[in-house]
mmCIF file of C-alpha atoms and ligand atoms in Angstrom:
data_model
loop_
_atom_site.group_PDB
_atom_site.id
_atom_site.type_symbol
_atom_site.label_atom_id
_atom_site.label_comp_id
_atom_site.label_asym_id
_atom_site.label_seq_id
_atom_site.Cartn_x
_atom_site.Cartn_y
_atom_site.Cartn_z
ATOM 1 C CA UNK A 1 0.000 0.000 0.000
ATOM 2 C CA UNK A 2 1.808 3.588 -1.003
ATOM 3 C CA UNK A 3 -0.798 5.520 -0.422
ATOM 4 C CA UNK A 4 -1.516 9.970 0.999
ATOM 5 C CA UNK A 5 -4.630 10.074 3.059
ATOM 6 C CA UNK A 6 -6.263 13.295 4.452
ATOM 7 C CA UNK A 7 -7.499 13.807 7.994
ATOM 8 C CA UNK A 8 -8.431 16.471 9.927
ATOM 9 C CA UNK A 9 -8.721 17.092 13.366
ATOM 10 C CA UNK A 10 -11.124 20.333 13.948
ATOM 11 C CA UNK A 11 -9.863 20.717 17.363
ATOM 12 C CA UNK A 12 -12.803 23.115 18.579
ATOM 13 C CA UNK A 13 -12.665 25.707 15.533
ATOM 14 C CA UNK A 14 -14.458 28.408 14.595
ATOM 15 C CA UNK A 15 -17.405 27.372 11.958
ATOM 16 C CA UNK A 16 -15.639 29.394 9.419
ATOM 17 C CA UNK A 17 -12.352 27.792 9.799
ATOM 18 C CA UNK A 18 -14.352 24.086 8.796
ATOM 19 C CA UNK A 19 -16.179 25.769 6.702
ATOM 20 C CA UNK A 20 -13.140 26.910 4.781
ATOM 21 C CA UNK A 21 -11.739 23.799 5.002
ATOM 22 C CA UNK A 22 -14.716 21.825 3.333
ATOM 23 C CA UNK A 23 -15.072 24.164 0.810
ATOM 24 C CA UNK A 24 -12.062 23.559 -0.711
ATOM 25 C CA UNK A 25 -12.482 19.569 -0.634
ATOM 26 C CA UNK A 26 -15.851 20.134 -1.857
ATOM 27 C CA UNK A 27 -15.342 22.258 -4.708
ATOM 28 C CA UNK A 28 -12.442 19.507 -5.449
ATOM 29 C CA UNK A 29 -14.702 16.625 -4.919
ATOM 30 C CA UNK A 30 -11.307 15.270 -2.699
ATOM 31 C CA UNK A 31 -12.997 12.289 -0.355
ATOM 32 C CA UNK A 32 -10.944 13.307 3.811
ATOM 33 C CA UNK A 33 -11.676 12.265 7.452
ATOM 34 C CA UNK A 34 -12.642 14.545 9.938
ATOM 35 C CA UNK A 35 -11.955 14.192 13.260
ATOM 36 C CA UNK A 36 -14.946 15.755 15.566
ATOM 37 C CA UNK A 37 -14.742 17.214 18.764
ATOM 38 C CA UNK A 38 -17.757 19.058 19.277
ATOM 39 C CA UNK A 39 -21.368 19.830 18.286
ATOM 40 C CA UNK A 40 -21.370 22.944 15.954
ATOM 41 C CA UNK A 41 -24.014 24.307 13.181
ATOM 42 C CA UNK A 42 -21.010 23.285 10.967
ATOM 43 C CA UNK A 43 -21.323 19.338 11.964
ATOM 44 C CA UNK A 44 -24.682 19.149 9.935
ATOM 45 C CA UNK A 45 -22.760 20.349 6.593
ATOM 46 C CA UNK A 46 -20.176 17.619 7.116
ATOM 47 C CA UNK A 47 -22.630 15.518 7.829
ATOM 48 C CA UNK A 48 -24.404 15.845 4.368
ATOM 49 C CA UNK A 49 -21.895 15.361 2.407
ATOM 50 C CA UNK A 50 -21.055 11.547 3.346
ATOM 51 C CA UNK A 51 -20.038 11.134 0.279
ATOM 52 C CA UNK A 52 -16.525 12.946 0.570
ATOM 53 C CA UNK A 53 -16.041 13.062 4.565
ATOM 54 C CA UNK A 54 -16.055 10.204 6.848
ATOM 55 C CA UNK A 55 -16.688 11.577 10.318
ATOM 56 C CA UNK A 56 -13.845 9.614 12.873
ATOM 57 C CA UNK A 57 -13.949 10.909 16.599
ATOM 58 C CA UNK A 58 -11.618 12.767 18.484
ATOM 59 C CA UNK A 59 -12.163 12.049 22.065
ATOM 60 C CA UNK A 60 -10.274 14.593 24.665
ATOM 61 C CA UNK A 61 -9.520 12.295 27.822
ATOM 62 C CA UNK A 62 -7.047 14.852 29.238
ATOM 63 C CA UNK A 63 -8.275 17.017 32.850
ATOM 64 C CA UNK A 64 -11.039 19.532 32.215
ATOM 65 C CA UNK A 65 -12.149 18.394 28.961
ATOM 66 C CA UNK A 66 -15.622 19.391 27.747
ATOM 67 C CA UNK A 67 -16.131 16.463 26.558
ATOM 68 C CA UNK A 68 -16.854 14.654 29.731
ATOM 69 C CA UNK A 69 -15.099 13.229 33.111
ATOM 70 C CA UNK A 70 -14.103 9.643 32.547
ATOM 71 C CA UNK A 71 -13.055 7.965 29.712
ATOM 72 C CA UNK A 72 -16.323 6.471 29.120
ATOM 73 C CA UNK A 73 -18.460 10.084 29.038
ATOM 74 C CA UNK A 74 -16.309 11.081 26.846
ATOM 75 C CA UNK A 75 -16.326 8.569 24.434
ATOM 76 C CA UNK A 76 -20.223 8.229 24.817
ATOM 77 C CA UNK A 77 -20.519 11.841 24.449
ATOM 78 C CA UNK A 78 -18.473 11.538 20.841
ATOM 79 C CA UNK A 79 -20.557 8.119 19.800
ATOM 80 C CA UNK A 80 -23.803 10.697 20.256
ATOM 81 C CA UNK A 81 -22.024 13.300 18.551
ATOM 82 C CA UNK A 82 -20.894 11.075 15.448
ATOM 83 C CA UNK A 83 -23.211 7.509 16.236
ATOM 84 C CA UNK A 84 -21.521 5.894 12.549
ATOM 85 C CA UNK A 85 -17.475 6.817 13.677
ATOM 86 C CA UNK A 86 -15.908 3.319 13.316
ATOM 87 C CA UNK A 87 -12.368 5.090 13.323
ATOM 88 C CA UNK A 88 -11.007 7.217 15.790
ATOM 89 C CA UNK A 89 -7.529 9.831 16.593
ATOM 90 C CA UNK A 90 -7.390 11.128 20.501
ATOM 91 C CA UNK A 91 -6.792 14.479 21.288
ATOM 92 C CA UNK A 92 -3.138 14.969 22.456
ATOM 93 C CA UNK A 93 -2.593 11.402 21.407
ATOM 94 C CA UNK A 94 -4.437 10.035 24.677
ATOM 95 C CA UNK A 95 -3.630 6.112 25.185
ATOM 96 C CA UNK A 96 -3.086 2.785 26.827
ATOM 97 C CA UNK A 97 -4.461 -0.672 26.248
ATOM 98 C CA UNK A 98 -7.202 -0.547 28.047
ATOM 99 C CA UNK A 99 -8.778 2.719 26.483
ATOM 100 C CA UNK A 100 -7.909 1.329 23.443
ATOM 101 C CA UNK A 101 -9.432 -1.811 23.891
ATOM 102 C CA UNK A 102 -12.973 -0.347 25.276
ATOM 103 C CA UNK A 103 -12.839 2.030 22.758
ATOM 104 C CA UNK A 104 -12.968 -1.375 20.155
ATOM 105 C CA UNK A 105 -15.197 -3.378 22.160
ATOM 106 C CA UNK A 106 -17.875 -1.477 23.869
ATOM 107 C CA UNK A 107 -17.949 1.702 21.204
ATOM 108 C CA UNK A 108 -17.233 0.044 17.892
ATOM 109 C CA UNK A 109 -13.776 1.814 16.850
ATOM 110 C CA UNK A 110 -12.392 -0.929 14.562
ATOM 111 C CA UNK A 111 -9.338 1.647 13.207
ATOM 112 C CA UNK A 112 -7.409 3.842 15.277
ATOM 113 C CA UNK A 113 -4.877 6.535 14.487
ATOM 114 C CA UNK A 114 -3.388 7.753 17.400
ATOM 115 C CA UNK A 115 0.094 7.709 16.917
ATOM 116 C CA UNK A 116 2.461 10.512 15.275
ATOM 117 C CA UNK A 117 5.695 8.803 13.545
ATOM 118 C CA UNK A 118 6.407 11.482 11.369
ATOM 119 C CA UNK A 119 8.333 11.475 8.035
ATOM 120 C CA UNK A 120 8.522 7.356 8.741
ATOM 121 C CA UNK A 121 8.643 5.288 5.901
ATOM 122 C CA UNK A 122 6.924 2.344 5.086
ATOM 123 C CA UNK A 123 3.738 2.428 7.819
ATOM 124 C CA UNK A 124 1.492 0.033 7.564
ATOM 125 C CA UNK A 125 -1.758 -0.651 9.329
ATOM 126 C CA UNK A 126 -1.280 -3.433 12.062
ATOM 127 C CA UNK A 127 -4.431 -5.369 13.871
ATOM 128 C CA UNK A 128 -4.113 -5.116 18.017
ATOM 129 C CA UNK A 129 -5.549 -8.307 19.112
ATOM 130 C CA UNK A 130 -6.472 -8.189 23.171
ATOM 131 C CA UNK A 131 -8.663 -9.781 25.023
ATOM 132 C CA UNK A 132 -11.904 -10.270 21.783
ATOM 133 C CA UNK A 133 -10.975 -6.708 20.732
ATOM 134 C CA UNK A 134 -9.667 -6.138 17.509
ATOM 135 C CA UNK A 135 -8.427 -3.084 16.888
ATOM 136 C CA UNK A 136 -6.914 -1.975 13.360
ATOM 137 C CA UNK A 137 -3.791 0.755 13.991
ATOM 138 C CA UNK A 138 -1.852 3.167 11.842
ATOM 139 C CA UNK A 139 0.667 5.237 12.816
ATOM 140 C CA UNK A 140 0.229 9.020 11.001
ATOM 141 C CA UNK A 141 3.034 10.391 9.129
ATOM 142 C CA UNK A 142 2.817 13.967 9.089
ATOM 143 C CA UNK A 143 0.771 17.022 11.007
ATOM 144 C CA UNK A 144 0.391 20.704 10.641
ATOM 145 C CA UNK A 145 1.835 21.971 14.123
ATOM 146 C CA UNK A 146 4.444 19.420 14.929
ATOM 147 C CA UNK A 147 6.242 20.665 11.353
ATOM 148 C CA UNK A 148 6.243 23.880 13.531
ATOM 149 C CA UNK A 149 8.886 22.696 15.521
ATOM 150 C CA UNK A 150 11.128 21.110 12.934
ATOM 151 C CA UNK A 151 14.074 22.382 12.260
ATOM 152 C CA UNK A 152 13.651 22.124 8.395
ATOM 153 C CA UNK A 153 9.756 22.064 8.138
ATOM 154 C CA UNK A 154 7.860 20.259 5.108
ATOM 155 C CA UNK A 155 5.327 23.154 3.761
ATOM 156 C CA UNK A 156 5.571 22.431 -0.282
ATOM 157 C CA UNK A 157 3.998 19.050 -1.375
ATOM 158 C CA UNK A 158 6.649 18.890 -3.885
ATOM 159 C CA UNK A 159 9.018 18.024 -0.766
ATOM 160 C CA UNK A 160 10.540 15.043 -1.593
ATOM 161 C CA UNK A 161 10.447 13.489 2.089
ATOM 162 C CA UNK A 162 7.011 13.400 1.807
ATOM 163 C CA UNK A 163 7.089 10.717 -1.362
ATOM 164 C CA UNK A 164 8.599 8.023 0.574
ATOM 165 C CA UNK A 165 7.416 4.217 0.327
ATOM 166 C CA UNK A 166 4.055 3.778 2.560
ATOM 167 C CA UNK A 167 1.030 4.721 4.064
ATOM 168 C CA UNK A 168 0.869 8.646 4.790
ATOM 169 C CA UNK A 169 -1.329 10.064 6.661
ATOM 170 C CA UNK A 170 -1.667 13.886 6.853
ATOM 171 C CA UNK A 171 -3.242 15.783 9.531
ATOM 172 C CA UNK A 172 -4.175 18.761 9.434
ATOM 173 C CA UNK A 173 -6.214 21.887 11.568
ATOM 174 C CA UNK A 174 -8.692 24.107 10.820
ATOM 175 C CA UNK A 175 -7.577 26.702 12.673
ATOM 176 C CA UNK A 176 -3.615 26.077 11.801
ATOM 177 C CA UNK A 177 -4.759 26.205 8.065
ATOM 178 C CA UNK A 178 -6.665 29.446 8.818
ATOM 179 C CA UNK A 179 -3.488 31.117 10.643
ATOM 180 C CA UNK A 180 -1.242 29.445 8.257
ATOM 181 C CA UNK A 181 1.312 30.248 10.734
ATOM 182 C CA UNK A 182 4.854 28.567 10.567
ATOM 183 C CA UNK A 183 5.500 29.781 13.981
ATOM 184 C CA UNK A 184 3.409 28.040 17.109
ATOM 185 C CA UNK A 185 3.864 31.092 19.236
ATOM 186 C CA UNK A 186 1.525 32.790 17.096
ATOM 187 C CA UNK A 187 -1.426 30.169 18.251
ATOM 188 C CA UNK A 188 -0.568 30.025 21.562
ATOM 189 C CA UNK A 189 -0.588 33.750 22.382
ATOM 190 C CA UNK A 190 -3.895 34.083 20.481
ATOM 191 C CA UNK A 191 -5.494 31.503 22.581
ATOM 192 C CA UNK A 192 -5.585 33.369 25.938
ATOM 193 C CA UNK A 193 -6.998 36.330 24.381
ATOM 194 C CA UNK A 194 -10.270 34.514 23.293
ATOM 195 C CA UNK A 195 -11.667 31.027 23.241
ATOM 196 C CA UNK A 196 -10.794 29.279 19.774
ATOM 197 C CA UNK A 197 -14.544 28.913 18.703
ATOM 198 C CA UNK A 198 -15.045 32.672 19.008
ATOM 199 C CA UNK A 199 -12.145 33.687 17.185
ATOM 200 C CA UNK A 200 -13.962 35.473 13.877
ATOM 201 C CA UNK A 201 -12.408 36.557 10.940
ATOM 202 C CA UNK A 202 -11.114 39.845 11.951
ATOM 203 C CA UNK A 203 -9.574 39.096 14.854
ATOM 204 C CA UNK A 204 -7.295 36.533 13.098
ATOM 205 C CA UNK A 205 -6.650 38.384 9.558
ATOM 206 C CA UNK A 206 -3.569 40.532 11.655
ATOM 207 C CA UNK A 207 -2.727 37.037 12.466
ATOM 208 C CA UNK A 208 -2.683 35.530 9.410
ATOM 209 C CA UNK A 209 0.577 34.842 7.146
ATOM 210 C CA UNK A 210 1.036 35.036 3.361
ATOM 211 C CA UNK A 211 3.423 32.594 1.898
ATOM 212 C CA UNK A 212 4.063 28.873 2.132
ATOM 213 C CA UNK A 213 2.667 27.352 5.756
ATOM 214 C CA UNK A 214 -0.315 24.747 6.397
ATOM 215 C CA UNK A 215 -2.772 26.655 4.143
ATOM 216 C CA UNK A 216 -0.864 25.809 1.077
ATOM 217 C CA UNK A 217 0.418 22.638 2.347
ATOM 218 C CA UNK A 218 -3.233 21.325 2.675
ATOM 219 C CA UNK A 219 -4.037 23.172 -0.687
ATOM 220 C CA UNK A 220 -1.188 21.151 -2.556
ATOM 221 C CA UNK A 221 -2.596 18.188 -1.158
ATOM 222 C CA UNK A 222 -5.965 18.645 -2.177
ATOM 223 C CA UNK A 223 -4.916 19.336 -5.567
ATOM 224 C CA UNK A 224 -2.865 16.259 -5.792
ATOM 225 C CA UNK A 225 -5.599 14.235 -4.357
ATOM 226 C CA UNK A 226 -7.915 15.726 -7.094
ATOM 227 C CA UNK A 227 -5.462 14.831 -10.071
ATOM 228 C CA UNK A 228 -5.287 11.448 -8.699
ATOM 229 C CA UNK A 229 -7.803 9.263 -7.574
ATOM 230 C CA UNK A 230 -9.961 12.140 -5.286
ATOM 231 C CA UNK A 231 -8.494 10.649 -2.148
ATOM 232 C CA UNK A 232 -9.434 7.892 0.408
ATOM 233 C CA UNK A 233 -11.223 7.685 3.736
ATOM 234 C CA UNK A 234 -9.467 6.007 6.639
ATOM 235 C CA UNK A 235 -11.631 3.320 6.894
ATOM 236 C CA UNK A 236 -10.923 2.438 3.192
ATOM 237 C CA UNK A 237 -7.526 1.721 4.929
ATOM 238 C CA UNK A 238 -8.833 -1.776 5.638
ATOM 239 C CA UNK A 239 -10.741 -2.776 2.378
ATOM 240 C CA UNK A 240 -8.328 -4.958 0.675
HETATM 241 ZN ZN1 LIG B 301 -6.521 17.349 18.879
#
């Protein structure tokens, strides 16, 4: 398998931020996972078109999350949210064997993708057997923010790191792809000054940078996914 999948984890976003975001895979007709965190006019419009997106859950088991107070609300409160998610990335990368294996058993996650290995050649998806639960897993290979950090960052889909032997799995972020910052500072000193989903247009567009970053990153990728094939959901992952 040598194959570039799309994901997204919204990550609490504005509604304009998703909406930007599905806009541009819609007008593409480019097939992504989302990964939901919350209830949001926005969910409906991802919602109708099941023909491109497959909705995946993004549970937040970390202190304070609004997403509940054991591991269980939370991932009953995302089965509500998204009832037909059969594949599943935790915030923050969340994880141990037994989450994992309730998530399979008791709240029908057959594929998960919680695990950052990136720039790795030659992933694979690998089936966690424990205990009856089966659990399909696949490392992801590349994601908007933690290319913030690198020294030599991957922002041009013409990079050839990114064409290596494998599965690849981008993720990328609403709001990161709104900012299309290069610079993590710039999100974290936003944050403090307003909740994410009430950040509107114009109090980003100071914010926002011109140039290569995760906006044209995600574009390139949609147009390659376009040229070729319109792109794969994560749960194709495991249809021989
Ligand atoms: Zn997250």
């Amino acid at each position: 398998m040598n194959d570039y999948f799309l994901t997204i984890d919204v990550d609490w976003a504005a509604d304009w931020m998703i909406d930007y975001v599905a806009d541009r895979l819609i007008e593409k007709n480019v097939k992504a996972t989302w990964f939901i965190t919350h209830d949001s006019p926005i969910l409906n419009k991802l919602k109708a078109h099941s023909e491109l997106f497959e909705l995946g859950i993004h549970p937040n088991c970390l202190p304070e999350s609004t997403q509940g107070n054991t591991e269980d609300e939370v991932l009953q409160f995302m089965k509500k949210l998204v009832p037909s998610a059969t594949t599943m990335r935790t915030h923050a990368l969340y994880q141990h064997t037994r989450f994992l294996r309730k998530a399979a058993l008791e709240y029908d996650i057959s594929l998960d993708t919680s695990l950052l290995l990136p720039r790795v050649p030659n992933l694979s998806p690998f089936c966690l057997k424990w205990k009856e639960a089966n659990l399909w897993r696949i490392p992801y290979f590349l994601e908007d923010d933690m290319e913030m950090f690198e020294e030599n960052p991957i922002w041009s889909w013409c990079d050839l790191r990114i064409h290596v032997p494998g599965v690849k799995i981008f993720d990328f972020h609403p709001a990161y792809i709104a900012l299309n910052n290069v610079n993590f500072d710039v999100y974290e000193n936003l944050k403090p000054l307003k909740p994410l989903p009430q950040w509107t247009i114009d109090f980003v567009t100071p914010y926002i940078r011109e140039g290569i970053g995760p906006k044209t990153l995600f574009l390139e990728m949609v147009h390659y996914l376009a040229e070729n094939g319109g792109g794969k959901w994560m749960k194709e992952i495991l249809i021989k």
